[in-house]
Structures are given as structure tokens and as C-alpha cells.
Amino acid sequence: MANKDQISEILEKENETLDKLLDCQSNVHIAVKTRNWIGLEEDLEKIRVLSLEFSALEEKREAISSVEISPQEKALLLTLHGKLLRSKIENQILNKFIETSRGFVQGILENAVPQRRNVLYSRNGKILKREPESVVLNRIF
């Protein structure tokens, strides 16, 4: 019976950890949109710590898990899976936003910054696009 109580306790801790992680993911998304780089670094560090905590809890749960799970544990697992899915979707949304922003900036830089004379080729002989160069803009608010 001790294993049953331990599994429920671990599942509850995993759910709490995922709640905190989802909050941090939302904060990361907001920090990227508002260009709050200090807040972004803080939230990324929190995510790293929470991910390690979640991994440790998951390893514990797998080590003591039994074949049969109670309906309460099944409900906790479903909640856990739902939160993991939400986390994955948040990551995909953030990645899409970053890809779109990067493509937009790269397109502007390709048009605004003159190309160098050197052309880079891949192993297959195709022309490679250059990475965006550093550009400093004078901007007055």
C-alpha cells in the first residue's frame, strides 16, 4: 500500500511542477514578445530547474510504479498528460513566433544590407544563404 500512496504523492508533485512550468512558459512567451531579456533569462533558468525536478520525480515514479493503477491515479495521469500536451503546444507556438520573426528580420536585412561578393556553397554545390549580419540602428523614442 505504501507504493500506492507514494505514486499518488509523486503524481500530485508532478502536476504541481508542471503548473509552475506552464506559468514560466507563458512568461517566456510574453518576455520574447515584449523583448524583456532579463525576465526571459530568469524564466529560462526557472524552467531548467523545474524540468530537472520533474525528471527526478518521473524517475522515482517509474521506479516504484506497479502494474495496477487506481482510478484516482488514472485521473492524475490524464491531467498530467493534458498538461504535457499543453506544454508542447506552448513550445510549438513560441518556436513558430521565433521562426517568423527571424525570417522577417532576415528578409529585411537581405534587402537593406548589401551582399558580400563571396558566395558560400554547401557540400552539394547549392548556394547557402548568409546568416543575418549585425546591424546597429539609430532609434529615438
Short mmCIF file of N, CA, C and O in Angstrom, two decimals:
data_model
loop_
_atom_site.label_atom_id
_atom_site.label_comp_id
_atom_site.label_asym_id
_atom_site.label_seq_id
_atom_site.Cartn_x
_atom_site.Cartn_y
_atom_site.Cartn_z
N MET A 1 0.81 -1.19 0.00
CA MET A 1 0.00 0.00 0.00
C MET A 1 0.86 1.26 0.00
O MET A 1 0.43 2.30 -0.48
N ALA A 2 2.07 1.16 0.53
CA ALA A 2 2.95 2.32 0.58
C ALA A 2 3.27 2.82 -0.83
O ALA A 2 3.35 4.01 -1.07
N ASN A 3 3.44 1.87 -1.76
CA ASN A 3 3.72 2.27 -3.15
C ASN A 3 2.57 3.06 -3.75
O ASN A 3 2.78 4.01 -4.48
N LYS A 4 1.34 2.65 -3.43
CA LYS A 4 0.16 3.34 -3.96
C LYS A 4 0.14 4.79 -3.47
O LYS A 4 -0.11 5.70 -4.24
N ASP A 5 0.38 4.98 -2.17
CA ASP A 5 0.40 6.34 -1.61
C ASP A 5 1.55 7.15 -2.20
O ASP A 5 1.38 8.33 -2.50
N GLN A 6 2.70 6.51 -2.38
CA GLN A 6 3.86 7.20 -2.93
C GLN A 6 3.60 7.62 -4.37
O GLN A 6 3.94 8.74 -4.77
N ILE A 7 2.98 6.77 -5.15
CA ILE A 7 2.70 7.09 -6.55
C ILE A 7 1.74 8.27 -6.63
O ILE A 7 1.96 9.20 -7.41
N SER A 8 0.69 8.26 -5.82
CA SER A 8 -0.25 9.38 -5.81
C SER A 8 0.45 10.67 -5.40
O SER A 8 0.23 11.72 -6.01
N GLU A 9 1.28 10.59 -4.40
CA GLU A 9 2.02 11.76 -3.93
C GLU A 9 2.96 12.29 -5.02
O GLU A 9 3.02 13.50 -5.27
N ILE A 10 3.64 11.39 -5.69
CA ILE A 10 4.56 11.79 -6.77
C ILE A 10 3.78 12.40 -7.93
O ILE A 10 4.19 13.42 -8.49
N LEU A 11 2.64 11.79 -8.29
CA LEU A 11 1.82 12.34 -9.37
C LEU A 11 1.32 13.74 -9.04
O LEU A 11 1.30 14.63 -9.90
N GLU A 12 0.94 13.97 -7.80
CA GLU A 12 0.49 15.30 -7.38
C GLU A 12 1.64 16.31 -7.47
O GLU A 12 1.46 17.44 -7.91
N LYS A 13 2.84 15.89 -7.04
CA LYS A 13 4.00 16.77 -7.12
C LYS A 13 4.35 17.07 -8.58
O LYS A 13 4.72 18.19 -8.93
N GLU A 14 4.23 16.05 -9.44
CA GLU A 14 4.49 16.26 -10.87
C GLU A 14 3.49 17.27 -11.45
O GLU A 14 3.87 18.14 -12.25
N ASN A 15 2.22 17.15 -11.07
CA ASN A 15 1.21 18.10 -11.54
C ASN A 15 1.51 19.52 -11.08
O ASN A 15 1.39 20.47 -11.84
N GLU A 16 1.91 19.67 -9.81
CA GLU A 16 2.27 20.99 -9.29
C GLU A 16 3.48 21.55 -10.04
O GLU A 16 3.50 22.75 -10.39
N THR A 17 4.46 20.72 -10.29
CA THR A 17 5.67 21.15 -11.01
C THR A 17 5.31 21.58 -12.42
O THR A 17 5.81 22.60 -12.92
N LEU A 18 4.44 20.81 -13.08
CA LEU A 18 4.02 21.18 -14.44
C LEU A 18 3.22 22.49 -14.46
O LEU A 18 3.34 23.26 -15.41
N ASP A 19 2.42 22.73 -13.42
CA ASP A 19 1.70 24.01 -13.34
C ASP A 19 2.70 25.17 -13.31
O ASP A 19 2.53 26.16 -14.02
N LYS A 20 3.72 25.04 -12.48
CA LYS A 20 4.75 26.08 -12.39
C LYS A 20 5.48 26.22 -13.72
O LYS A 20 5.77 27.34 -14.17
N LEU A 21 5.77 25.10 -14.35
CA LEU A 21 6.48 25.11 -15.63
C LEU A 21 5.65 25.80 -16.71
O LEU A 21 6.18 26.59 -17.49
N LEU A 22 4.35 25.52 -16.75
CA LEU A 22 3.47 26.16 -17.72
C LEU A 22 3.39 27.67 -17.50
O LEU A 22 3.36 28.44 -18.46
N ASP A 23 3.38 28.09 -16.24
CA ASP A 23 3.39 29.52 -15.94
C ASP A 23 4.67 30.16 -16.47
O ASP A 23 4.64 31.24 -17.07
N CYS A 24 5.79 29.48 -16.25
CA CYS A 24 7.08 30.01 -16.73
C CYS A 24 7.11 30.05 -18.26
O CYS A 24 7.64 31.00 -18.85
N GLN A 25 6.54 29.05 -18.91
CA GLN A 25 6.49 29.04 -20.37
C GLN A 25 5.69 30.22 -20.90
O GLN A 25 6.07 30.86 -21.87
N SER A 26 4.57 30.51 -20.24
CA SER A 26 3.77 31.67 -20.64
C SER A 26 4.56 32.95 -20.45
O SER A 26 4.52 33.85 -21.29
N ASN A 27 5.30 33.03 -19.33
CA ASN A 27 6.13 34.22 -19.08
C ASN A 27 7.23 34.35 -20.13
O ASN A 27 7.57 35.47 -20.52
N VAL A 28 7.79 33.23 -20.56
CA VAL A 28 8.83 33.27 -21.60
C VAL A 28 8.23 33.83 -22.89
O VAL A 28 8.84 34.68 -23.55
N HIS A 29 7.06 33.38 -23.25
CA HIS A 29 6.41 33.86 -24.46
C HIS A 29 6.18 35.37 -24.38
O HIS A 29 6.45 36.11 -25.34
N ILE A 30 5.69 35.83 -23.24
CA ILE A 30 5.46 37.26 -23.04
C ILE A 30 6.78 38.02 -23.08
O ILE A 30 6.88 39.09 -23.69
N ALA A 31 7.82 37.47 -22.43
CA ALA A 31 9.12 38.14 -22.41
C ALA A 31 9.72 38.27 -23.80
O ALA A 31 10.32 39.30 -24.14
N VAL A 32 9.54 37.25 -24.63
CA VAL A 32 10.05 37.32 -26.00
C VAL A 32 9.30 38.37 -26.80
O VAL A 32 9.91 39.18 -27.51
N LYS A 33 7.98 38.41 -26.65
CA LYS A 33 7.17 39.39 -27.40
C LYS A 33 7.48 40.82 -26.96
O LYS A 33 7.47 41.73 -27.79
N THR A 34 7.73 41.01 -25.66
CA THR A 34 7.98 42.36 -25.15
C THR A 34 9.46 42.70 -25.10
O THR A 34 9.83 43.77 -24.64
N ARG A 35 10.28 41.76 -25.51
CA ARG A 35 11.74 41.93 -25.53
C ARG A 35 12.31 42.21 -24.14
O ARG A 35 13.19 43.03 -23.96
N ASN A 36 11.80 41.52 -23.16
CA ASN A 36 12.28 41.63 -21.78
C ASN A 36 13.33 40.54 -21.57
O ASN A 36 13.04 39.45 -21.08
N TRP A 37 14.56 40.81 -21.96
CA TRP A 37 15.60 39.78 -21.99
C TRP A 37 16.02 39.34 -20.60
O TRP A 37 16.37 38.18 -20.40
N ILE A 38 15.99 40.24 -19.63
CA ILE A 38 16.36 39.86 -18.26
C ILE A 38 15.32 38.90 -17.69
O ILE A 38 15.65 37.86 -17.11
N GLY A 39 14.05 39.24 -17.87
CA GLY A 39 12.98 38.35 -17.42
C GLY A 39 13.01 37.02 -18.15
O GLY A 39 12.73 35.97 -17.55
N LEU A 40 13.39 37.06 -19.42
CA LEU A 40 13.49 35.84 -20.21
C LEU A 40 14.55 34.91 -19.62
O LEU A 40 14.31 33.72 -19.45
N GLU A 41 15.71 35.46 -19.30
CA GLU A 41 16.78 34.64 -18.72
C GLU A 41 16.35 34.04 -17.38
O GLU A 41 16.62 32.86 -17.12
N GLU A 42 15.68 34.83 -16.56
CA GLU A 42 15.22 34.33 -15.26
C GLU A 42 14.22 33.19 -15.44
O GLU A 42 14.31 32.16 -14.76
N ASP A 43 13.28 33.37 -16.35
CA ASP A 43 12.27 32.33 -16.58
C ASP A 43 12.87 31.08 -17.21
O ASP A 43 12.46 29.96 -16.89
N LEU A 44 13.84 31.25 -18.09
CA LEU A 44 14.51 30.08 -18.68
C LEU A 44 15.26 29.28 -17.62
O LEU A 44 15.28 28.05 -17.65
N GLU A 45 15.86 29.98 -16.67
CA GLU A 45 16.55 29.29 -15.57
C GLU A 45 15.54 28.54 -14.70
O GLU A 45 15.77 27.40 -14.30
N LYS A 46 14.39 29.17 -14.42
CA LYS A 46 13.34 28.51 -13.64
C LYS A 46 12.86 27.25 -14.37
O LYS A 46 12.64 26.21 -13.76
N ILE A 47 12.69 27.36 -15.70
CA ILE A 47 12.25 26.21 -16.48
C ILE A 47 13.27 25.08 -16.40
O ILE A 47 12.91 23.92 -16.27
N ARG A 48 14.55 25.44 -16.46
CA ARG A 48 15.59 24.42 -16.37
C ARG A 48 15.52 23.68 -15.03
O ARG A 48 15.54 22.45 -14.98
N VAL A 49 15.37 24.44 -13.95
CA VAL A 49 15.29 23.84 -12.61
C VAL A 49 14.04 22.97 -12.48
O VAL A 49 14.10 21.84 -11.99
N LEU A 50 12.89 23.49 -12.95
CA LEU A 50 11.65 22.73 -12.87
C LEU A 50 11.70 21.47 -13.73
O LEU A 50 11.15 20.43 -13.35
N SER A 51 12.36 21.54 -14.87
CA SER A 51 12.49 20.36 -15.74
C SER A 51 13.31 19.27 -15.05
O SER A 51 12.96 18.09 -15.12
N LEU A 52 14.38 19.68 -14.38
CA LEU A 52 15.19 18.70 -13.65
C LEU A 52 14.38 18.08 -12.51
O LEU A 52 14.44 16.87 -12.28
N GLU A 53 13.59 18.92 -11.82
CA GLU A 53 12.75 18.43 -10.73
C GLU A 53 11.72 17.44 -11.26
O GLU A 53 11.50 16.38 -10.68
N PHE A 54 11.09 17.78 -12.39
CA PHE A 54 10.09 16.89 -12.98
C PHE A 54 10.72 15.57 -13.41
O PHE A 54 10.15 14.50 -13.18
N SER A 55 11.91 15.63 -14.01
CA SER A 55 12.59 14.40 -14.45
C SER A 55 12.89 13.50 -13.26
O SER A 55 12.74 12.28 -13.34
N ALA A 56 13.34 14.09 -12.16
CA ALA A 56 13.64 13.30 -10.96
C ALA A 56 12.38 12.64 -10.42
O ALA A 56 12.40 11.45 -10.04
N LEU A 57 11.28 13.38 -10.39
CA LEU A 57 10.01 12.81 -9.93
C LEU A 57 9.54 11.69 -10.86
O LEU A 57 9.05 10.65 -10.39
N GLU A 58 9.70 11.89 -12.15
CA GLU A 58 9.29 10.87 -13.12
C GLU A 58 10.11 9.59 -12.96
O GLU A 58 9.57 8.48 -13.01
N GLU A 59 11.40 9.74 -12.71
CA GLU A 59 12.25 8.56 -12.49
C GLU A 59 11.82 7.82 -11.23
O GLU A 59 11.78 6.59 -11.20
N LYS A 60 11.50 8.58 -10.18
CA LYS A 60 11.02 7.96 -8.93
C LYS A 60 9.74 7.18 -9.18
O LYS A 60 9.57 6.06 -8.71
N ARG A 61 8.81 7.82 -9.90
CA ARG A 61 7.52 7.19 -10.16
C ARG A 61 7.68 5.90 -10.96
O ARG A 61 7.06 4.89 -10.67
N GLU A 62 8.55 5.94 -11.97
CA GLU A 62 8.78 4.75 -12.78
C GLU A 62 9.43 3.64 -11.97
O GLU A 62 9.16 2.46 -12.20
N ALA A 63 10.29 4.01 -11.03
CA ALA A 63 10.98 3.02 -10.22
C ALA A 63 10.02 2.27 -9.30
O ALA A 63 10.20 1.08 -9.04
N ILE A 64 8.99 2.94 -8.79
CA ILE A 64 8.08 2.30 -7.84
C ILE A 64 6.71 1.98 -8.42
O ILE A 64 5.83 1.51 -7.72
N SER A 65 6.53 2.23 -9.71
CA SER A 65 5.20 2.02 -10.29
C SER A 65 4.84 0.55 -10.29
O SER A 65 5.67 -0.33 -10.43
N SER A 66 3.55 0.32 -10.16
CA SER A 66 3.04 -1.04 -10.18
C SER A 66 2.20 -1.23 -11.44
O SER A 66 1.93 -0.29 -12.17
N VAL A 67 1.81 -2.45 -11.68
CA VAL A 67 1.04 -2.76 -12.88
C VAL A 67 -0.35 -2.13 -12.80
O VAL A 67 -0.83 -1.54 -13.76
N GLU A 68 -1.00 -2.24 -11.65
CA GLU A 68 -2.35 -1.72 -11.49
C GLU A 68 -2.30 -0.29 -10.97
O GLU A 68 -1.51 0.03 -10.10
N ILE A 69 -3.16 0.54 -11.53
CA ILE A 69 -3.28 1.90 -11.00
C ILE A 69 -4.73 2.15 -10.63
O ILE A 69 -5.65 1.64 -11.28
N SER A 70 -4.92 2.92 -9.59
CA SER A 70 -6.27 3.21 -9.10
C SER A 70 -6.93 4.24 -10.01
O SER A 70 -6.25 4.93 -10.77
N PRO A 71 -8.24 4.37 -9.92
CA PRO A 71 -8.93 5.39 -10.72
C PRO A 71 -8.43 6.81 -10.42
O PRO A 71 -8.35 7.65 -11.30
N GLN A 72 -8.09 7.06 -9.15
CA GLN A 72 -7.57 8.37 -8.77
C GLN A 72 -6.22 8.63 -9.45
O GLN A 72 -5.98 9.71 -9.99
N GLU A 73 -5.37 7.61 -9.47
CA GLU A 73 -4.06 7.75 -10.13
C GLU A 73 -4.24 7.90 -11.64
O GLU A 73 -3.51 8.65 -12.28
N LYS A 74 -5.22 7.20 -12.19
CA LYS A 74 -5.51 7.32 -13.62
C LYS A 74 -5.93 8.75 -13.96
O LYS A 74 -5.49 9.32 -14.96
N ALA A 75 -6.76 9.34 -13.10
CA ALA A 75 -7.21 10.73 -13.30
C ALA A 75 -6.01 11.68 -13.21
O ALA A 75 -5.90 12.62 -14.01
N LEU A 76 -5.13 11.44 -12.26
CA LEU A 76 -3.93 12.27 -12.13
C LEU A 76 -3.04 12.14 -13.36
O LEU A 76 -2.48 13.14 -13.84
N LEU A 77 -2.91 10.92 -13.86
CA LEU A 77 -2.09 10.70 -15.07
C LEU A 77 -2.69 11.40 -16.28
O LEU A 77 -1.96 11.98 -17.09
N LEU A 78 -4.01 11.37 -16.41
CA LEU A 78 -4.67 12.06 -17.53
C LEU A 78 -4.45 13.57 -17.43
O LEU A 78 -4.20 14.23 -18.44
N THR A 79 -4.54 14.11 -16.23
CA THR A 79 -4.28 15.53 -16.02
C THR A 79 -2.85 15.85 -16.39
O THR A 79 -2.57 16.86 -17.04
N LEU A 80 -1.95 14.97 -15.97
CA LEU A 80 -0.52 15.14 -16.26
C LEU A 80 -0.26 15.14 -17.76
O LEU A 80 0.44 16.00 -18.29
N HIS A 81 -0.88 14.21 -18.48
CA HIS A 81 -0.71 14.13 -19.93
C HIS A 81 -1.29 15.36 -20.63
O HIS A 81 -0.72 15.87 -21.60
N GLY A 82 -2.41 15.85 -20.13
CA GLY A 82 -3.00 17.06 -20.68
C GLY A 82 -2.08 18.26 -20.53
O GLY A 82 -1.92 19.07 -21.45
N LYS A 83 -1.46 18.36 -19.37
CA LYS A 83 -0.53 19.47 -19.12
C LYS A 83 0.72 19.35 -19.98
O LYS A 83 1.25 20.35 -20.47
N LEU A 84 1.18 18.12 -20.16
CA LEU A 84 2.35 17.92 -21.03
C LEU A 84 2.02 18.31 -22.47
O LEU A 84 2.84 18.91 -23.16
N LEU A 85 0.82 17.97 -22.91
CA LEU A 85 0.39 18.34 -24.26
C LEU A 85 0.29 19.86 -24.39
O LEU A 85 0.73 20.44 -25.39
N ARG A 86 -0.25 20.51 -23.37
CA ARG A 86 -0.33 21.97 -23.37
C ARG A 86 1.06 22.59 -23.44
O ARG A 86 1.29 23.56 -24.16
N SER A 87 2.00 22.01 -22.71
CA SER A 87 3.39 22.49 -22.71
C SER A 87 4.00 22.36 -24.10
O SER A 87 4.68 23.27 -24.59
N LYS A 88 3.73 21.24 -24.75
CA LYS A 88 4.25 21.01 -26.10
C LYS A 88 3.68 22.04 -27.07
O LYS A 88 4.40 22.59 -27.92
N ILE A 89 2.40 22.32 -26.94
CA ILE A 89 1.75 23.31 -27.82
C ILE A 89 2.34 24.69 -27.59
O ILE A 89 2.61 25.43 -28.54
N GLU A 90 2.56 25.05 -26.31
CA GLU A 90 3.18 26.35 -25.99
C GLU A 90 4.55 26.46 -26.66
O GLU A 90 4.89 27.50 -27.21
N ASN A 91 5.32 25.38 -26.59
CA ASN A 91 6.65 25.38 -27.21
C ASN A 91 6.56 25.55 -28.73
O ASN A 91 7.33 26.29 -29.33
N GLN A 92 5.60 24.88 -29.35
CA GLN A 92 5.43 25.00 -30.80
C GLN A 92 5.02 26.41 -31.20
O GLN A 92 5.51 26.94 -32.20
N ILE A 93 4.15 27.02 -30.41
CA ILE A 93 3.72 28.39 -30.70
C ILE A 93 4.90 29.35 -30.59
O ILE A 93 5.11 30.20 -31.46
N LEU A 94 5.69 29.20 -29.54
CA LEU A 94 6.86 30.06 -29.36
C LEU A 94 7.88 29.86 -30.48
O LEU A 94 8.42 30.82 -31.02
N ASN A 95 8.12 28.60 -30.85
CA ASN A 95 9.06 28.32 -31.95
C ASN A 95 8.58 28.93 -33.26
O ASN A 95 9.37 29.49 -34.02
N LYS A 96 7.28 28.85 -33.53
CA LYS A 96 6.73 29.43 -34.76
C LYS A 96 6.88 30.95 -34.75
O LYS A 96 7.24 31.55 -35.77
N PHE A 97 6.64 31.57 -33.61
CA PHE A 97 6.80 33.01 -33.48
C PHE A 97 8.25 33.42 -33.74
O PHE A 97 8.52 34.38 -34.47
N ILE A 98 9.18 32.68 -33.16
CA ILE A 98 10.60 32.99 -33.34
C ILE A 98 11.02 32.78 -34.79
O ILE A 98 11.74 33.60 -35.36
N GLU A 99 10.57 31.68 -35.42
CA GLU A 99 10.90 31.43 -36.82
C GLU A 99 10.36 32.54 -37.72
O GLU A 99 11.05 33.02 -38.63
N THR A 100 9.13 32.96 -37.47
CA THR A 100 8.52 34.02 -38.28
C THR A 100 9.27 35.33 -38.10
O THR A 100 9.58 36.02 -39.08
N SER A 101 9.58 35.67 -36.87
CA SER A 101 10.33 36.91 -36.59
C SER A 101 11.71 36.88 -37.22
O SER A 101 12.16 37.86 -37.82
N ARG A 102 12.37 35.74 -37.10
CA ARG A 102 13.72 35.61 -37.67
C ARG A 102 13.66 35.74 -39.20
O ARG A 102 14.50 36.41 -39.81
N GLY A 103 12.69 35.10 -39.82
CA GLY A 103 12.54 35.20 -41.27
C GLY A 103 12.25 36.62 -41.72
O GLY A 103 12.79 37.08 -42.73
N PHE A 104 11.43 37.31 -40.95
CA PHE A 104 11.10 38.70 -41.27
C PHE A 104 12.35 39.58 -41.20
O PHE A 104 12.64 40.34 -42.13
N VAL A 105 13.10 39.45 -40.11
CA VAL A 105 14.32 40.25 -39.94
C VAL A 105 15.35 39.88 -41.00
O VAL A 105 16.00 40.76 -41.58
N GLN A 106 15.49 38.59 -41.28
CA GLN A 106 16.45 38.17 -42.30
C GLN A 106 16.07 38.73 -43.67
O GLN A 106 16.93 39.16 -44.43
N GLY A 107 14.78 38.76 -43.98
CA GLY A 107 14.33 39.32 -45.25
C GLY A 107 14.64 40.80 -45.35
O GLY A 107 15.10 41.28 -46.40
N ILE A 108 14.43 41.53 -44.28
CA ILE A 108 14.76 42.96 -44.27
C ILE A 108 16.25 43.16 -44.45
O ILE A 108 16.69 44.01 -45.24
N LEU A 109 17.04 42.38 -43.74
CA LEU A 109 18.49 42.54 -43.83
C LEU A 109 19.01 42.17 -45.21
O LEU A 109 19.95 42.79 -45.71
N GLU A 110 18.41 41.17 -45.85
CA GLU A 110 18.85 40.80 -47.19
C GLU A 110 18.60 41.93 -48.17
O GLU A 110 19.38 42.15 -49.10
N ASN A 111 17.52 42.68 -47.96
CA ASN A 111 17.21 43.80 -48.84
C ASN A 111 17.97 45.06 -48.47
O ASN A 111 18.31 45.87 -49.34
N ALA A 112 18.23 45.26 -47.18
CA ALA A 112 18.84 46.51 -46.73
C ALA A 112 20.36 46.49 -46.73
O ALA A 112 20.99 47.51 -46.99
N VAL A 113 20.94 45.37 -46.41
CA VAL A 113 22.40 45.28 -46.30
C VAL A 113 22.95 44.71 -47.61
O VAL A 113 22.52 43.64 -48.05
N PRO A 114 23.89 45.42 -48.23
CA PRO A 114 24.45 44.90 -49.48
C PRO A 114 25.14 43.55 -49.26
O PRO A 114 25.76 43.33 -48.24
N GLN A 115 24.98 42.71 -50.24
CA GLN A 115 25.59 41.37 -50.15
C GLN A 115 27.09 41.46 -50.36
O GLN A 115 27.59 42.29 -51.10
N ARG A 116 27.78 40.58 -49.71
CA ARG A 116 29.22 40.49 -49.93
C ARG A 116 29.47 39.81 -51.27
O ARG A 116 28.61 39.13 -51.81
N ARG A 117 30.67 39.96 -51.75
CA ARG A 117 30.99 39.34 -53.03
C ARG A 117 31.19 37.84 -52.91
O ARG A 117 31.00 37.11 -53.87
N ASN A 118 31.58 37.38 -51.73
CA ASN A 118 31.82 35.94 -51.55
C ASN A 118 30.50 35.19 -51.49
O ASN A 118 29.55 35.61 -50.86
N VAL A 119 30.45 34.06 -52.15
CA VAL A 119 29.27 33.21 -52.15
C VAL A 119 29.66 31.90 -51.49
O VAL A 119 30.70 31.33 -51.80
N LEU A 120 28.82 31.43 -50.54
CA LEU A 120 29.09 30.17 -49.87
C LEU A 120 28.27 29.06 -50.51
O LEU A 120 27.11 29.25 -50.87
N TYR A 121 28.91 27.89 -50.65
CA TYR A 121 28.25 26.74 -51.25
C TYR A 121 28.21 25.60 -50.25
O TYR A 121 29.12 25.42 -49.45
N SER A 122 27.17 24.78 -50.33
CA SER A 122 27.07 23.59 -49.48
C SER A 122 27.90 22.47 -50.09
O SER A 122 28.47 22.62 -51.18
N ARG A 123 27.93 21.34 -49.40
CA ARG A 123 28.66 20.18 -49.93
C ARG A 123 28.08 19.72 -51.26
O ARG A 123 28.78 19.15 -52.08
N ASN A 124 26.79 19.96 -51.44
CA ASN A 124 26.11 19.52 -52.66
C ASN A 124 26.20 20.53 -53.78
O ASN A 124 25.66 20.32 -54.86
N GLY A 125 26.86 21.67 -53.54
CA GLY A 125 27.02 22.66 -54.58
C GLY A 125 25.92 23.70 -54.64
O GLY A 125 25.87 24.50 -55.56
N LYS A 126 25.01 23.69 -53.66
CA LYS A 126 23.95 24.69 -53.65
C LYS A 126 24.42 25.94 -52.92
O LYS A 126 25.20 25.88 -51.98
N ILE A 127 23.92 27.09 -53.35
CA ILE A 127 24.28 28.34 -52.71
C ILE A 127 23.58 28.44 -51.35
O ILE A 127 22.38 28.22 -51.25
N LEU A 128 24.36 28.75 -50.31
CA LEU A 128 23.82 28.89 -48.97
C LEU A 128 23.46 30.34 -48.71
O LEU A 128 24.18 31.25 -49.12
N LYS A 129 22.36 30.56 -48.01
CA LYS A 129 22.01 31.92 -47.61
C LYS A 129 22.89 32.31 -46.44
O LYS A 129 23.17 31.51 -45.56
N ARG A 130 23.28 33.53 -46.44
CA ARG A 130 24.10 34.03 -45.36
C ARG A 130 23.23 34.27 -44.13
O ARG A 130 22.07 34.61 -44.24
N GLU A 131 23.85 34.12 -42.97
CA GLU A 131 23.17 34.46 -41.72
C GLU A 131 23.08 35.98 -41.63
O GLU A 131 23.94 36.68 -42.18
N PRO A 132 22.09 36.49 -40.94
CA PRO A 132 21.99 37.94 -40.81
C PRO A 132 23.24 38.52 -40.13
O PRO A 132 23.75 37.94 -39.18
N GLU A 133 23.72 39.63 -40.68
CA GLU A 133 24.86 40.30 -40.10
C GLU A 133 24.37 41.24 -39.02
O GLU A 133 23.22 41.66 -39.02
N SER A 134 25.28 41.63 -38.14
CA SER A 134 24.92 42.58 -37.10
C SER A 134 24.73 43.95 -37.72
O SER A 134 25.54 44.41 -38.51
N VAL A 135 23.63 44.59 -37.38
CA VAL A 135 23.33 45.92 -37.87
C VAL A 135 22.88 46.75 -36.67
O VAL A 135 22.07 46.30 -35.87
N VAL A 136 23.44 47.95 -36.56
CA VAL A 136 23.04 48.85 -35.47
C VAL A 136 22.16 49.93 -36.09
O VAL A 136 22.54 50.59 -37.05
N LEU A 137 20.98 50.09 -35.51
CA LEU A 137 20.06 51.11 -35.98
C LEU A 137 19.97 52.22 -34.95
O LEU A 137 19.93 51.97 -33.76
N ASN A 138 19.95 53.45 -35.42
CA ASN A 138 19.74 54.59 -34.56
C ASN A 138 18.24 54.75 -34.38
O ASN A 138 17.51 54.89 -35.35
N ARG A 139 17.80 54.70 -33.16
CA ARG A 139 16.36 54.77 -32.94
C ARG A 139 16.09 55.71 -31.78
O ARG A 139 16.63 55.54 -30.71
N ILE A 140 15.26 56.71 -32.01
CA ILE A 140 14.93 57.66 -30.97
C ILE A 140 13.47 57.49 -30.61
O ILE A 140 12.60 57.44 -31.47
N PHE A 141 13.20 57.41 -29.32
CA PHE A 141 11.82 57.25 -28.85
C PHE A 141 11.21 58.58 -28.53
O PHE A 141 11.70 59.47 -28.01
#
